[in-house]
């Protein structure tokens, strides 16, 4: 029984390594995590409603739920949001994929009217902010604090602040990668030491068994010799 437990122990700790690695990665914000996109402000320049009725405007990404903007009713009014409203966030972005999203107005008679439809990508966010403007339709700012600053081409000194924060983010990421690598190395080293110890122990047991067997064989020989002497 005891022996069986010894065999199991190192195996379990090694098979848990990927799980531990995964948990570490998921608990680090910014790496592989999804990024919430909220609406910062919006101003609509027209409505598509024929009847004198308040419009129902919503944001929608392909394959997701419609997010109705309950307050946005008036043309040319500049609405600002804190990002914590009950209907926020609008959507989530992942690292490697853009989403097809748009701003629409519900229409009870014909199909819904489109303010605009576009690709919402991580790279659109500079310092966590992205402005989408369509002439005669609307002007909106989208906020995504967790989105990295996109690859900003350094043209003049005006963009130094954004590229600076980008390099800070990069430095953070490098530090995180180093920390994770160190952790993984430590776990791997512990696993190796465990396996080595286990191997040594087994070898010792085998040696002992062989030694005992040798003794028994020796006894047999002695017995035989003794018999022969008699
Ligand atoms: C759209 O809104 C942003 C922020 O509210 C503002 O800075 C920008 O000038 C506006 N753009 C237009 C074309 O109205």
XYZ file of C-alpha atoms and ligand atoms in Angstrom:
244
model
C 0.000 0.000 0.000
C 2.684 2.414 1.067
C 4.619 1.742 -2.072
C 1.641 2.469 -4.315
C 1.216 5.907 -2.748
C 4.844 6.693 -3.417
C 4.346 5.864 -7.063
C 1.274 8.085 -7.353
C 2.551 11.191 -5.625
C 5.096 12.525 -8.142
C 2.767 11.720 -11.037
C -0.066 13.786 -9.597
C 2.119 16.832 -8.975
C 3.466 16.705 -12.524
C 0.039 16.312 -14.137
C -1.173 19.317 -12.177
C 1.449 21.600 -13.713
C -0.607 22.726 -16.731
C -3.550 23.491 -14.445
C -1.385 25.591 -12.136
C 0.080 27.371 -15.144
C -3.405 28.082 -16.487
C -4.633 29.434 -13.140
C -1.627 31.746 -12.887
C -2.191 33.045 -16.417
C -5.894 33.649 -15.856
C -5.316 35.500 -12.597
C -2.978 37.980 -14.297
C -5.079 40.862 -15.630
C -4.348 41.980 -19.164
C -3.066 38.655 -20.505
C -5.675 36.569 -22.306
C -8.425 38.271 -20.343
C -11.403 39.784 -22.117
C -11.732 43.536 -22.261
C -14.969 45.336 -21.547
C -15.970 48.105 -23.927
C -18.242 50.777 -22.498
C -19.872 53.820 -24.030
C -18.232 57.034 -22.855
C -20.304 59.591 -24.719
C -22.633 59.864 -27.664
C -24.239 62.549 -29.740
C -26.695 61.674 -32.496
C -27.237 64.106 -35.344
C -30.464 62.661 -36.678
C -33.157 60.098 -36.043
C -34.721 57.829 -38.623
C -38.212 57.991 -37.154
C -40.928 59.448 -39.384
C -43.541 59.789 -36.672
C -42.949 62.315 -33.898
C -41.909 59.669 -31.444
C -38.818 59.190 -29.307
C -36.336 56.853 -30.999
C -35.104 53.616 -29.426
C -31.407 53.411 -30.142
C -29.299 50.352 -29.536
C -25.770 49.076 -29.951
C -25.350 45.602 -31.333
C -22.433 43.290 -32.172
C -23.014 40.349 -34.475
C -24.044 37.262 -32.505
C -24.632 39.146 -29.247
C -27.520 40.842 -27.478
C -28.870 44.237 -28.466
C -27.858 46.845 -25.903
C -30.552 49.509 -25.778
C -29.335 52.966 -24.814
C -32.325 54.057 -22.724
C -31.316 57.695 -22.289
C -30.365 58.578 -25.837
C -33.481 60.228 -27.252
C -32.611 63.759 -28.398
C -30.766 64.936 -31.469
C -27.601 67.014 -30.922
C -27.625 66.474 -27.152
C -24.232 65.411 -25.840
C -24.778 62.396 -23.573
C -21.941 61.314 -21.300
C -21.730 58.093 -19.315
C -19.665 56.851 -16.397
C -19.368 53.295 -17.716
C -21.214 51.853 -14.704
C -24.773 52.209 -16.029
C -26.983 49.137 -15.730
C -26.813 48.398 -19.455
C -23.025 48.694 -19.679
C -20.669 47.275 -20.892
C -21.598 47.223 -24.549
C -19.443 44.245 -25.421
C -16.178 42.455 -24.711
C -13.132 42.214 -26.951
C -10.561 39.446 -27.044
C -6.944 39.739 -28.115
C -7.063 38.295 -31.579
C -10.437 39.125 -33.034
C -12.396 42.205 -34.107
C -16.168 42.331 -33.843
C -18.700 43.589 -36.350
C -20.738 46.088 -34.394
C -23.058 48.967 -35.085
C -25.487 51.551 -33.849
C -29.120 51.074 -34.825
C -32.538 52.511 -34.301
C -35.533 50.252 -33.778
C -38.277 50.513 -36.327
C -41.675 48.953 -35.746
C -42.793 49.062 -39.394
C -39.744 48.224 -41.502
C -36.396 46.716 -40.575
C -34.243 48.643 -38.087
C -32.357 51.719 -39.294
C -28.577 51.723 -39.318
C -26.564 54.678 -38.033
C -23.363 52.864 -38.893
C -21.766 49.444 -38.819
C -18.038 48.912 -38.369
C -15.290 46.604 -37.132
C -14.574 47.140 -33.459
C -10.947 46.188 -32.774
C -8.512 46.420 -29.879
C -6.188 48.531 -32.007
C -8.830 51.271 -32.253
C -8.296 52.101 -28.606
C -5.605 54.640 -27.934
C -5.113 55.284 -24.233
C -8.236 53.214 -23.685
C -10.406 55.470 -25.841
C -11.815 55.191 -29.343
C -13.897 57.788 -31.181
C -16.283 56.684 -33.873
C -17.746 59.476 -35.948
C -20.074 59.237 -38.905
C -21.083 62.398 -40.650
C -24.725 63.418 -40.188
C -25.331 60.301 -38.105
C -23.486 60.258 -34.761
C -20.270 60.775 -32.827
C -19.486 58.380 -30.002
C -16.547 57.625 -27.748
C -15.945 54.098 -26.569
C -13.901 53.341 -23.477
C -11.856 50.239 -22.832
C -9.431 50.740 -19.939
C -7.973 47.236 -20.195
C -7.318 47.510 -23.933
C -3.672 48.187 -24.637
C -2.775 51.303 -26.550
C -2.683 50.230 -30.159
C 0.475 50.354 -32.231
C 0.793 54.116 -32.390
C 3.038 55.395 -35.159
C 5.171 58.091 -33.546
C 4.643 61.085 -35.832
C 5.130 64.066 -33.568
C 5.533 64.882 -29.908
C 1.757 64.974 -29.519
C 1.573 61.208 -29.180
C 4.388 60.801 -26.649
C 1.973 60.440 -23.749
C 0.104 57.570 -25.400
C 3.229 55.769 -26.556
C 4.678 56.252 -23.085
C 1.763 54.487 -21.432
C 2.088 51.790 -24.103
C 5.715 51.194 -23.119
C 4.723 51.104 -19.435
C 2.171 48.415 -20.332
C 4.847 46.537 -22.264
C 7.228 46.747 -19.318
C 4.495 45.409 -17.032
C 3.910 42.540 -19.435
C 7.620 41.737 -19.572
C 7.779 41.708 -15.761
C 4.725 39.432 -15.630
C 6.231 37.066 -18.174
C 9.446 36.904 -16.139
C 7.510 36.241 -12.916
C 5.445 33.509 -14.584
C 8.544 31.920 -16.139
C 10.256 31.929 -12.731
C 7.212 30.305 -11.121
C 6.954 27.657 -13.830
C 10.702 26.931 -13.579
C 10.401 26.606 -9.800
C 7.472 24.201 -10.125
C 9.299 22.196 -12.794
C 12.433 22.090 -10.628
C 10.380 20.907 -7.637
C 8.854 18.212 -9.848
C 12.285 17.096 -11.055
C 13.672 16.967 -7.504
C 10.622 14.962 -6.421
C 11.042 12.530 -9.314
C 14.764 12.190 -8.576
C 14.109 11.542 -4.879
C 11.487 8.962 -5.770
C 13.888 7.282 -8.181
C 16.650 7.234 -5.547
C 14.273 5.767 -2.992
C 13.194 3.054 -5.383
C 16.779 2.261 -6.254
C 17.628 1.996 -2.551
C 14.691 -0.342 -2.022
C 15.761 -2.468 -4.937
C 19.331 -2.582 -3.666
C 18.073 -3.595 -0.238
C 15.910 -6.306 -1.733
C 18.851 -7.597 -3.770
C 21.079 -7.496 -0.658
C 18.517 -9.428 1.402
C 18.149 -11.952 -1.401
C 21.925 -12.329 -1.466
C 21.813 -13.008 2.275
C 19.124 -15.627 1.846
C 21.107 -17.225 -0.948
C 24.190 -17.080 1.299
C 22.243 -18.861 4.065
C 21.237 -21.506 1.587
C 24.837 -21.996 0.562
C 25.914 -22.141 4.213
C 23.189 -24.673 4.918
C 24.305 -26.694 1.988
C 27.918 -26.427 3.109
C 26.904 -27.384 6.644
C 25.027 -30.402 5.358
C 27.964 -31.426 3.270
C 30.290 -31.143 6.282
C 28.022 -33.369 8.305
C -16.677 63.725 -31.371
O -16.625 63.686 -29.949
C -15.328 63.844 -29.423
C -15.354 63.632 -27.920
O -16.560 63.902 -27.349
C -14.737 65.164 -29.809
O -13.450 65.296 -29.293
C -14.700 65.229 -31.334
O -14.227 66.501 -31.734
C -16.071 64.983 -31.919
N -15.942 64.936 -33.359
C -16.763 65.551 -34.185
C -16.424 65.429 -35.611
O -17.734 66.169 -33.814
